[in-house]
Amino acid sequence: MDQDAPEEVLADFKERRLGAWGLLQIAAGTGLAAYAVWVAMLMPGFRRVPLKLQVPYLPASRQQVRNVMTLLKGRSGGIVDLGSGDGRIVLEAYKQGFRPAVGYELNPWLIRLASVHAWRAGHYGKVSYLRQDLWKVGLADYKNVTVFLAPSVLPLLQEKLLAELPEDALVVSGRFPFPEWAACRVEGEGVDRAWAYHMRECRRQRAAPGRPAAETGGAHDTLTTP
């Protein structure tokens, strides 16, 4: 028996009305597809991290990347992105002259995706995406740090940064501010906002508690490397 022509199959599909069972099948298929993406791309990184330290992957928007780079303007040297995801912050930082440009990420699929982005941009092998737990890496050699992490993680990260970063380091946080630090500068609005923190000033705040964390520097504060 001859098979129906594609045009006839399409016409027949258009004429049919999806009943409750059909809608249920579509919903189930969509849910399974979403779960497959979760298992393949997100779960591998979560398995190795305690629940309270897990951070869901949410890529930075173009405006968020621009805001981060604006706060880093005038800085130089190496840069590290903690929880680098698909690598777009690291890649843009390299384009802006930061050397070395390094990202730490636990999820192997996101590291592969970041490598693809670097290859397409012509910078494969020039930026580094390392599969390591950000809580276990040493940060003493970095003077520029970027983070796009969940609010629940930031109080713990504050302690690590205070303990390990040099005095002249600058930390830029996207989406959410550090809860106990006063930013020296803020760039952007809403979900695209980013906050910059001088490590020397953050240590002064720790030594002199009582200063409101919401206090921010003026728009003309300099962020150049001392």
PDB file of C-alpha atoms in Angstrom:
ATOM      1  CA  MET A   1       0.000   0.000   0.000  1.00  0.00           C
ATOM      2  CA  ASP A   2       1.314   3.419  -0.929  1.00  0.00           C
ATOM      3  CA  GLN A   3       2.317   5.727   1.864  1.00  0.00           C
ATOM      4  CA  ASP A   4       0.484   9.019   2.220  1.00  0.00           C
ATOM      5  CA  ALA A   5       2.222  12.018   0.713  1.00  0.00           C
ATOM      6  CA  PRO A   6       3.683  14.480   3.233  1.00  0.00           C
ATOM      7  CA  GLU A   7       1.173  17.116   2.144  1.00  0.00           C
ATOM      8  CA  GLU A   8      -1.745  14.780   2.864  1.00  0.00           C
ATOM      9  CA  VAL A   9      -0.371  13.847   6.287  1.00  0.00           C
ATOM     10  CA  LEU A  10       0.089  17.512   7.184  1.00  0.00           C
ATOM     11  CA  ALA A  11      -3.411  18.377   6.017  1.00  0.00           C
ATOM     12  CA  ASP A  12      -4.871  15.515   8.016  1.00  0.00           C
ATOM     13  CA  PHE A  13      -2.977  16.664  11.115  1.00  0.00           C
ATOM     14  CA  LYS A  14      -4.288  20.209  10.748  1.00  0.00           C
ATOM     15  CA  GLU A  15      -7.879  18.988  10.477  1.00  0.00           C
ATOM     16  CA  ARG A  16      -7.690  16.927  13.657  1.00  0.00           C
ATOM     17  CA  ARG A  17      -8.654  18.434  16.989  1.00  0.00           C
ATOM     18  CA  LEU A  18      -6.462  17.667  19.932  1.00  0.00           C
ATOM     19  CA  GLY A  19      -8.502  16.128  22.704  1.00  0.00           C
ATOM     20  CA  ALA A  20      -7.582  15.883  26.365  1.00  0.00           C
ATOM     21  CA  TRP A  21      -5.508  12.769  25.713  1.00  0.00           C
ATOM     22  CA  GLY A  22      -3.575  14.487  22.944  1.00  0.00           C
ATOM     23  CA  LEU A  23      -2.833  17.501  25.089  1.00  0.00           C
ATOM     24  CA  LEU A  24      -1.718  15.206  27.906  1.00  0.00           C
ATOM     25  CA  GLN A  25       0.682  13.439  25.556  1.00  0.00           C
ATOM     26  CA  ILE A  26       2.202  16.744  24.413  1.00  0.00           C
ATOM     27  CA  ALA A  27       2.617  17.930  28.001  1.00  0.00           C
ATOM     28  CA  ALA A  28       4.213  14.652  29.019  1.00  0.00           C
ATOM     29  CA  GLY A  29       6.595  14.764  26.062  1.00  0.00           C
ATOM     30  CA  THR A  30       7.613  18.334  26.879  1.00  0.00           C
ATOM     31  CA  GLY A  31       8.216  17.414  30.502  1.00  0.00           C
ATOM     32  CA  LEU A  32      10.352  14.435  29.548  1.00  0.00           C
ATOM     33  CA  ALA A  33      12.406  16.594  27.198  1.00  0.00           C
ATOM     34  CA  ALA A  34      13.001  19.162  29.931  1.00  0.00           C
ATOM     35  CA  TYR A  35      13.985  16.424  32.371  1.00  0.00           C
ATOM     36  CA  ALA A  36      16.399  14.982  29.814  1.00  0.00           C
ATOM     37  CA  VAL A  37      18.110  18.363  29.501  1.00  0.00           C
ATOM     38  CA  TRP A  38      18.331  18.585  33.304  1.00  0.00           C
ATOM     39  CA  VAL A  39      19.869  15.134  33.613  1.00  0.00           C
ATOM     40  CA  ALA A  40      22.330  15.658  30.776  1.00  0.00           C
ATOM     41  CA  MET A  41      23.488  19.214  31.404  1.00  0.00           C
ATOM     42  CA  LEU A  42      22.739  20.306  34.965  1.00  0.00           C
ATOM     43  CA  MET A  43      22.650  17.280  37.245  1.00  0.00           C
ATOM     44  CA  PRO A  44      26.274  16.152  36.663  1.00  0.00           C
ATOM     45  CA  GLY A  45      27.592  19.247  38.393  1.00  0.00           C
ATOM     46  CA  PHE A  46      25.082  19.072  41.250  1.00  0.00           C
ATOM     47  CA  ARG A  47      25.921  15.503  42.284  1.00  0.00           C
ATOM     48  CA  ARG A  48      29.301  16.569  43.681  1.00  0.00           C
ATOM     49  CA  VAL A  49      28.112  19.583  45.682  1.00  0.00           C
ATOM     50  CA  PRO A  50      26.261  19.696  49.034  1.00  0.00           C
ATOM     51  CA  LEU A  51      22.658  20.820  48.696  1.00  0.00           C
ATOM     52  CA  LYS A  52      23.182  24.202  50.399  1.00  0.00           C
ATOM     53  CA  LEU A  53      26.012  25.065  48.000  1.00  0.00           C
ATOM     54  CA  GLN A  54      24.255  24.100  44.772  1.00  0.00           C
ATOM     55  CA  VAL A  55      23.793  26.890  42.237  1.00  0.00           C
ATOM     56  CA  PRO A  56      21.398  26.487  39.278  1.00  0.00           C
ATOM     57  CA  TYR A  57      22.717  27.408  35.848  1.00  0.00           C
ATOM     58  CA  LEU A  58      21.269  30.569  34.377  1.00  0.00           C
ATOM     59  CA  PRO A  59      23.279  32.178  31.549  1.00  0.00           C
ATOM     60  CA  ALA A  60      24.183  35.852  31.806  1.00  0.00           C
ATOM     61  CA  SER A  61      22.430  38.178  29.393  1.00  0.00           C
ATOM     62  CA  ARG A  62      24.357  40.403  27.013  1.00  0.00           C
ATOM     63  CA  GLN A  63      23.513  43.421  29.150  1.00  0.00           C
ATOM     64  CA  GLN A  64      24.754  41.670  32.279  1.00  0.00           C
ATOM     65  CA  VAL A  65      28.038  40.906  30.546  1.00  0.00           C
ATOM     66  CA  ARG A  66      28.354  44.554  29.463  1.00  0.00           C
ATOM     67  CA  ASN A  67      27.684  45.762  33.008  1.00  0.00           C
ATOM     68  CA  VAL A  68      30.341  43.455  34.431  1.00  0.00           C
ATOM     69  CA  MET A  69      32.878  44.629  31.871  1.00  0.00           C
ATOM     70  CA  THR A  70      32.019  48.264  32.624  1.00  0.00           C
ATOM     71  CA  LEU A  71      32.824  47.702  36.301  1.00  0.00           C
ATOM     72  CA  LEU A  72      36.103  46.045  35.335  1.00  0.00           C
ATOM     73  CA  LYS A  73      37.149  48.907  33.040  1.00  0.00           C
ATOM     74  CA  GLY A  74      40.641  50.116  33.866  1.00  0.00           C
ATOM     75  CA  ARG A  75      41.621  46.855  35.514  1.00  0.00           C
ATOM     76  CA  SER A  76      44.260  44.468  34.176  1.00  0.00           C
ATOM     77  CA  GLY A  77      45.908  41.131  34.879  1.00  0.00           C
ATOM     78  CA  GLY A  78      44.225  37.790  35.380  1.00  0.00           C
ATOM     79  CA  ILE A  79      40.545  37.171  35.978  1.00  0.00           C
ATOM     80  CA  VAL A  80      38.585  34.232  37.357  1.00  0.00           C
ATOM     81  CA  ASP A  81      34.867  33.531  37.013  1.00  0.00           C
ATOM     82  CA  LEU A  82      33.515  31.321  39.809  1.00  0.00           C
ATOM     83  CA  GLY A  83      30.796  29.094  38.405  1.00  0.00           C
ATOM     84  CA  SER A  84      31.542  30.061  34.809  1.00  0.00           C
ATOM     85  CA  GLY A  85      28.632  28.238  33.163  1.00  0.00           C
ATOM     86  CA  ASP A  86      28.835  28.536  29.372  1.00  0.00           C
ATOM     87  CA  GLY A  87      31.937  30.723  29.651  1.00  0.00           C
ATOM     88  CA  ARG A  88      30.650  33.992  28.224  1.00  0.00           C
ATOM     89  CA  ILE A  89      32.085  36.168  31.026  1.00  0.00           C
ATOM     90  CA  VAL A  90      35.527  34.562  30.714  1.00  0.00           C
ATOM     91  CA  LEU A  91      35.475  34.889  26.938  1.00  0.00           C
ATOM     92  CA  GLU A  92      34.492  38.554  26.983  1.00  0.00           C
ATOM     93  CA  ALA A  93      37.101  39.299  29.651  1.00  0.00           C
ATOM     94  CA  TYR A  94      39.772  37.761  27.431  1.00  0.00           C
ATOM     95  CA  LYS A  95      38.617  39.954  24.542  1.00  0.00           C
ATOM     96  CA  GLN A  96      38.974  42.958  26.857  1.00  0.00           C
ATOM     97  CA  GLY A  97      42.611  42.097  27.567  1.00  0.00           C
ATOM     98  CA  PHE A  98      42.531  40.096  30.807  1.00  0.00           C
ATOM     99  CA  ARG A  99      45.287  37.457  30.957  1.00  0.00           C
ATOM    100  CA  PRO A 100      44.900  34.731  32.048  1.00  0.00           C
ATOM    101  CA  ALA A 101      41.118  34.356  31.816  1.00  0.00           C
ATOM    102  CA  VAL A 102      39.924  31.352  33.805  1.00  0.00           C
ATOM    103  CA  GLY A 103      36.541  29.872  34.645  1.00  0.00           C
ATOM    104  CA  TYR A 104      35.779  27.224  37.259  1.00  0.00           C
ATOM    105  CA  GLU A 105      32.741  25.049  36.576  1.00  0.00           C
ATOM    106  CA  LEU A 106      31.695  21.603  37.810  1.00  0.00           C
ATOM    107  CA  ASN A 107      29.314  20.683  35.006  1.00  0.00           C
ATOM    108  CA  PRO A 108      31.203  18.925  32.180  1.00  0.00           C
ATOM    109  CA  TRP A 109      28.521  19.729  29.584  1.00  0.00           C
ATOM    110  CA  LEU A 110      28.744  23.449  30.315  1.00  0.00           C
ATOM    111  CA  ILE A 111      32.527  23.277  30.037  1.00  0.00           C
ATOM    112  CA  ARG A 112      32.150  21.689  26.600  1.00  0.00           C
ATOM    113  CA  LEU A 113      29.648  24.361  25.611  1.00  0.00           C
ATOM    114  CA  ALA A 114      32.049  27.073  26.796  1.00  0.00           C
ATOM    115  CA  SER A 115      34.827  25.513  24.735  1.00  0.00           C
ATOM    116  CA  VAL A 116      32.583  25.579  21.661  1.00  0.00           C
ATOM    117  CA  HIS A 117      31.892  29.286  22.220  1.00  0.00           C
ATOM    118  CA  ALA A 118      35.633  29.934  22.541  1.00  0.00           C
ATOM    119  CA  TRP A 119      36.334  27.995  19.349  1.00  0.00           C
ATOM    120  CA  ARG A 120      33.668  29.901  17.411  1.00  0.00           C
ATOM    121  CA  ALA A 121      35.168  33.179  18.640  1.00  0.00           C
ATOM    122  CA  GLY A 122      38.654  32.110  17.552  1.00  0.00           C
ATOM    123  CA  HIS A 123      40.009  31.958  21.112  1.00  0.00           C
ATOM    124  CA  TYR A 124      40.027  28.224  21.770  1.00  0.00           C
ATOM    125  CA  GLY A 125      43.058  27.318  23.871  1.00  0.00           C
ATOM    126  CA  LYS A 126      43.533  30.936  24.951  1.00  0.00           C
ATOM    127  CA  VAL A 127      40.926  30.849  27.718  1.00  0.00           C
ATOM    128  CA  SER A 128      40.723  28.159  30.399  1.00  0.00           C
ATOM    129  CA  TYR A 129      37.614  26.363  31.610  1.00  0.00           C
ATOM    130  CA  LEU A 130      38.473  24.031  34.485  1.00  0.00           C
ATOM    131  CA  ARG A 131      36.238  21.406  36.026  1.00  0.00           C
ATOM    132  CA  GLN A 132      36.887  22.134  39.675  1.00  0.00           C
ATOM    133  CA  ASP A 133      34.837  22.899  42.758  1.00  0.00           C
ATOM    134  CA  LEU A 134      35.042  26.660  43.337  1.00  0.00           C
ATOM    135  CA  TRP A 135      35.055  26.040  47.089  1.00  0.00           C
ATOM    136  CA  LYS A 136      38.286  24.070  46.836  1.00  0.00           C
ATOM    137  CA  VAL A 137      40.343  26.236  44.465  1.00  0.00           C
ATOM    138  CA  GLY A 138      42.872  28.772  45.704  1.00  0.00           C
ATOM    139  CA  LEU A 139      42.226  32.412  44.777  1.00  0.00           C
ATOM    140  CA  ALA A 140      45.315  34.142  46.174  1.00  0.00           C
ATOM    141  CA  ASP A 141      46.737  34.830  42.697  1.00  0.00           C
ATOM    142  CA  TYR A 142      43.651  36.572  41.307  1.00  0.00           C
ATOM    143  CA  LYS A 143      42.963  40.307  41.499  1.00  0.00           C
ATOM    144  CA  ASN A 144      39.777  40.259  39.413  1.00  0.00           C
ATOM    145  CA  VAL A 145      36.911  37.938  40.357  1.00  0.00           C
ATOM    146  CA  THR A 146      33.422  37.644  38.882  1.00  0.00           C
ATOM    147  CA  VAL A 147      30.498  35.670  40.258  1.00  0.00           C
ATOM    148  CA  PHE A 148      26.928  34.996  39.135  1.00  0.00           C
ATOM    149  CA  LEU A 149      25.719  32.902  42.048  1.00  0.00           C
ATOM    150  CA  ALA A 150      22.567  32.387  44.104  1.00  0.00           C
ATOM    151  CA  PRO A 151      21.937  34.594  47.167  1.00  0.00           C
ATOM    152  CA  SER A 152      22.099  31.579  49.486  1.00  0.00           C
ATOM    153  CA  VAL A 153      25.724  30.979  48.458  1.00  0.00           C
ATOM    154  CA  LEU A 154      27.058  34.531  48.745  1.00  0.00           C
ATOM    155  CA  PRO A 155      27.424  34.724  52.554  1.00  0.00           C
ATOM    156  CA  LEU A 156      29.660  31.644  52.487  1.00  0.00           C
ATOM    157  CA  LEU A 157      31.606  32.929  49.506  1.00  0.00           C
ATOM    158  CA  GLN A 158      32.273  36.202  51.345  1.00  0.00           C
ATOM    159  CA  GLU A 159      34.348  34.350  53.892  1.00  0.00           C
ATOM    160  CA  LYS A 160      36.407  32.546  51.274  1.00  0.00           C
ATOM    161  CA  LEU A 161      37.113  35.746  49.357  1.00  0.00           C
ATOM    162  CA  LEU A 162      38.079  37.654  52.497  1.00  0.00           C
ATOM    163  CA  ALA A 163      40.448  34.891  53.514  1.00  0.00           C
ATOM    164  CA  GLU A 164      42.164  34.369  50.163  1.00  0.00           C
ATOM    165  CA  LEU A 165      42.087  37.409  47.879  1.00  0.00           C
ATOM    166  CA  PRO A 166      44.837  40.062  47.886  1.00  0.00           C
ATOM    167  CA  GLU A 167      44.154  43.563  49.196  1.00  0.00           C
ATOM    168  CA  ASP A 168      43.917  45.137  45.744  1.00  0.00           C
ATOM    169  CA  ALA A 169      41.458  42.582  44.363  1.00  0.00           C
ATOM    170  CA  LEU A 170      38.132  43.611  42.856  1.00  0.00           C
ATOM    171  CA  VAL A 171      35.067  41.362  43.043  1.00  0.00           C
ATOM    172  CA  VAL A 172      32.103  41.847  40.695  1.00  0.00           C
ATOM    173  CA  SER A 173      28.820  40.125  41.487  1.00  0.00           C
ATOM    174  CA  GLY A 174      25.998  39.868  38.959  1.00  0.00           C
ATOM    175  CA  ARG A 175      22.241  39.612  39.685  1.00  0.00           C
ATOM    176  CA  PHE A 176      22.638  39.609  43.477  1.00  0.00           C
ATOM    177  CA  PRO A 177      24.845  41.688  45.819  1.00  0.00           C
ATOM    178  CA  PHE A 178      26.911  40.358  48.679  1.00  0.00           C
ATOM    179  CA  PRO A 179      24.717  40.779  51.763  1.00  0.00           C
ATOM    180  CA  GLU A 180      27.312  42.235  54.163  1.00  0.00           C
ATOM    181  CA  TRP A 181      29.468  44.359  51.866  1.00  0.00           C
ATOM    182  CA  ALA A 182      28.991  47.922  50.651  1.00  0.00           C
ATOM    183  CA  ALA A 183      29.630  48.133  46.924  1.00  0.00           C
ATOM    184  CA  CYS A 184      32.019  50.766  45.609  1.00  0.00           C
ATOM    185  CA  ARG A 185      30.002  50.993  42.401  1.00  0.00           C
ATOM    186  CA  VAL A 186      26.794  49.618  40.887  1.00  0.00           C
ATOM    187  CA  GLU A 187      26.046  49.259  37.186  1.00  0.00           C
ATOM    188  CA  GLY A 188      22.713  48.537  35.497  1.00  0.00           C
ATOM    189  CA  GLU A 189      19.153  48.044  36.648  1.00  0.00           C
ATOM    190  CA  GLY A 190      16.934  45.157  37.684  1.00  0.00           C
ATOM    191  CA  VAL A 191      18.145  41.635  36.969  1.00  0.00           C
ATOM    192  CA  ASP A 192      20.984  43.038  34.852  1.00  0.00           C
ATOM    193  CA  ARG A 193      22.539  44.928  37.767  1.00  0.00           C
ATOM    194  CA  ALA A 194      26.111  44.216  38.859  1.00  0.00           C
ATOM    195  CA  TRP A 195      28.002  45.287  41.997  1.00  0.00           C
ATOM    196  CA  ALA A 196      31.738  45.940  42.390  1.00  0.00           C
ATOM    197  CA  TYR A 197      33.632  45.510  45.661  1.00  0.00           C
ATOM    198  CA  HIS A 198      37.179  46.521  46.589  1.00  0.00           C
ATOM    199  CA  MET A 199      38.602  43.808  48.812  1.00  0.00           C
ATOM    200  CA  ARG A 200      40.568  46.316  50.912  1.00  0.00           C
ATOM    201  CA  GLU A 201      37.360  48.185  51.713  1.00  0.00           C
ATOM    202  CA  CYS A 202      35.483  44.950  52.444  1.00  0.00           C
ATOM    203  CA  ARG A 203      38.086  44.070  55.060  1.00  0.00           C
ATOM    204  CA  ARG A 204      37.702  47.517  56.601  1.00  0.00           C
ATOM    205  CA  GLN A 205      33.962  46.964  56.810  1.00  0.00           C
ATOM    206  CA  ARG A 206      34.553  43.671  58.583  1.00  0.00           C
ATOM    207  CA  ALA A 207      36.885  45.398  61.065  1.00  0.00           C
ATOM    208  CA  ALA A 208      34.371  48.199  61.683  1.00  0.00           C
ATOM    209  CA  PRO A 209      30.892  46.604  61.776  1.00  0.00           C
ATOM    210  CA  GLY A 210      27.815  48.763  61.688  1.00  0.00           C
ATOM    211  CA  ARG A 211      28.271  50.360  58.277  1.00  0.00           C
ATOM    212  CA  PRO A 212      25.104  49.741  56.223  1.00  0.00           C
ATOM    213  CA  ALA A 213      25.677  47.125  53.535  1.00  0.00           C
ATOM    214  CA  ALA A 214      23.442  49.015  51.116  1.00  0.00           C
ATOM    215  CA  GLU A 215      25.832  51.969  51.028  1.00  0.00           C
ATOM    216  CA  THR A 216      27.444  52.374  47.625  1.00  0.00           C
ATOM    217  CA  GLY A 217      30.143  54.536  46.148  1.00  0.00           C
ATOM    218  CA  GLY A 218      29.565  57.314  43.692  1.00  0.00           C
ATOM    219  CA  ALA A 219      29.336  56.849  39.973  1.00  0.00           C
ATOM    220  CA  HIS A 220      32.818  58.276  39.484  1.00  0.00           C
ATOM    221  CA  ASP A 221      34.710  55.963  41.851  1.00  0.00           C
ATOM    222  CA  THR A 222      37.819  54.616  40.182  1.00  0.00           C
ATOM    223  CA  LEU A 223      38.357  50.890  39.871  1.00  0.00           C
ATOM    224  CA  THR A 224      41.874  50.882  38.496  1.00  0.00           C
ATOM    225  CA  THR A 225      44.441  48.472  39.796  1.00  0.00           C
ATOM    226  CA  PRO A 226      46.542  50.162  42.499  1.00  0.00           C
TER     227      PRO A 226
END
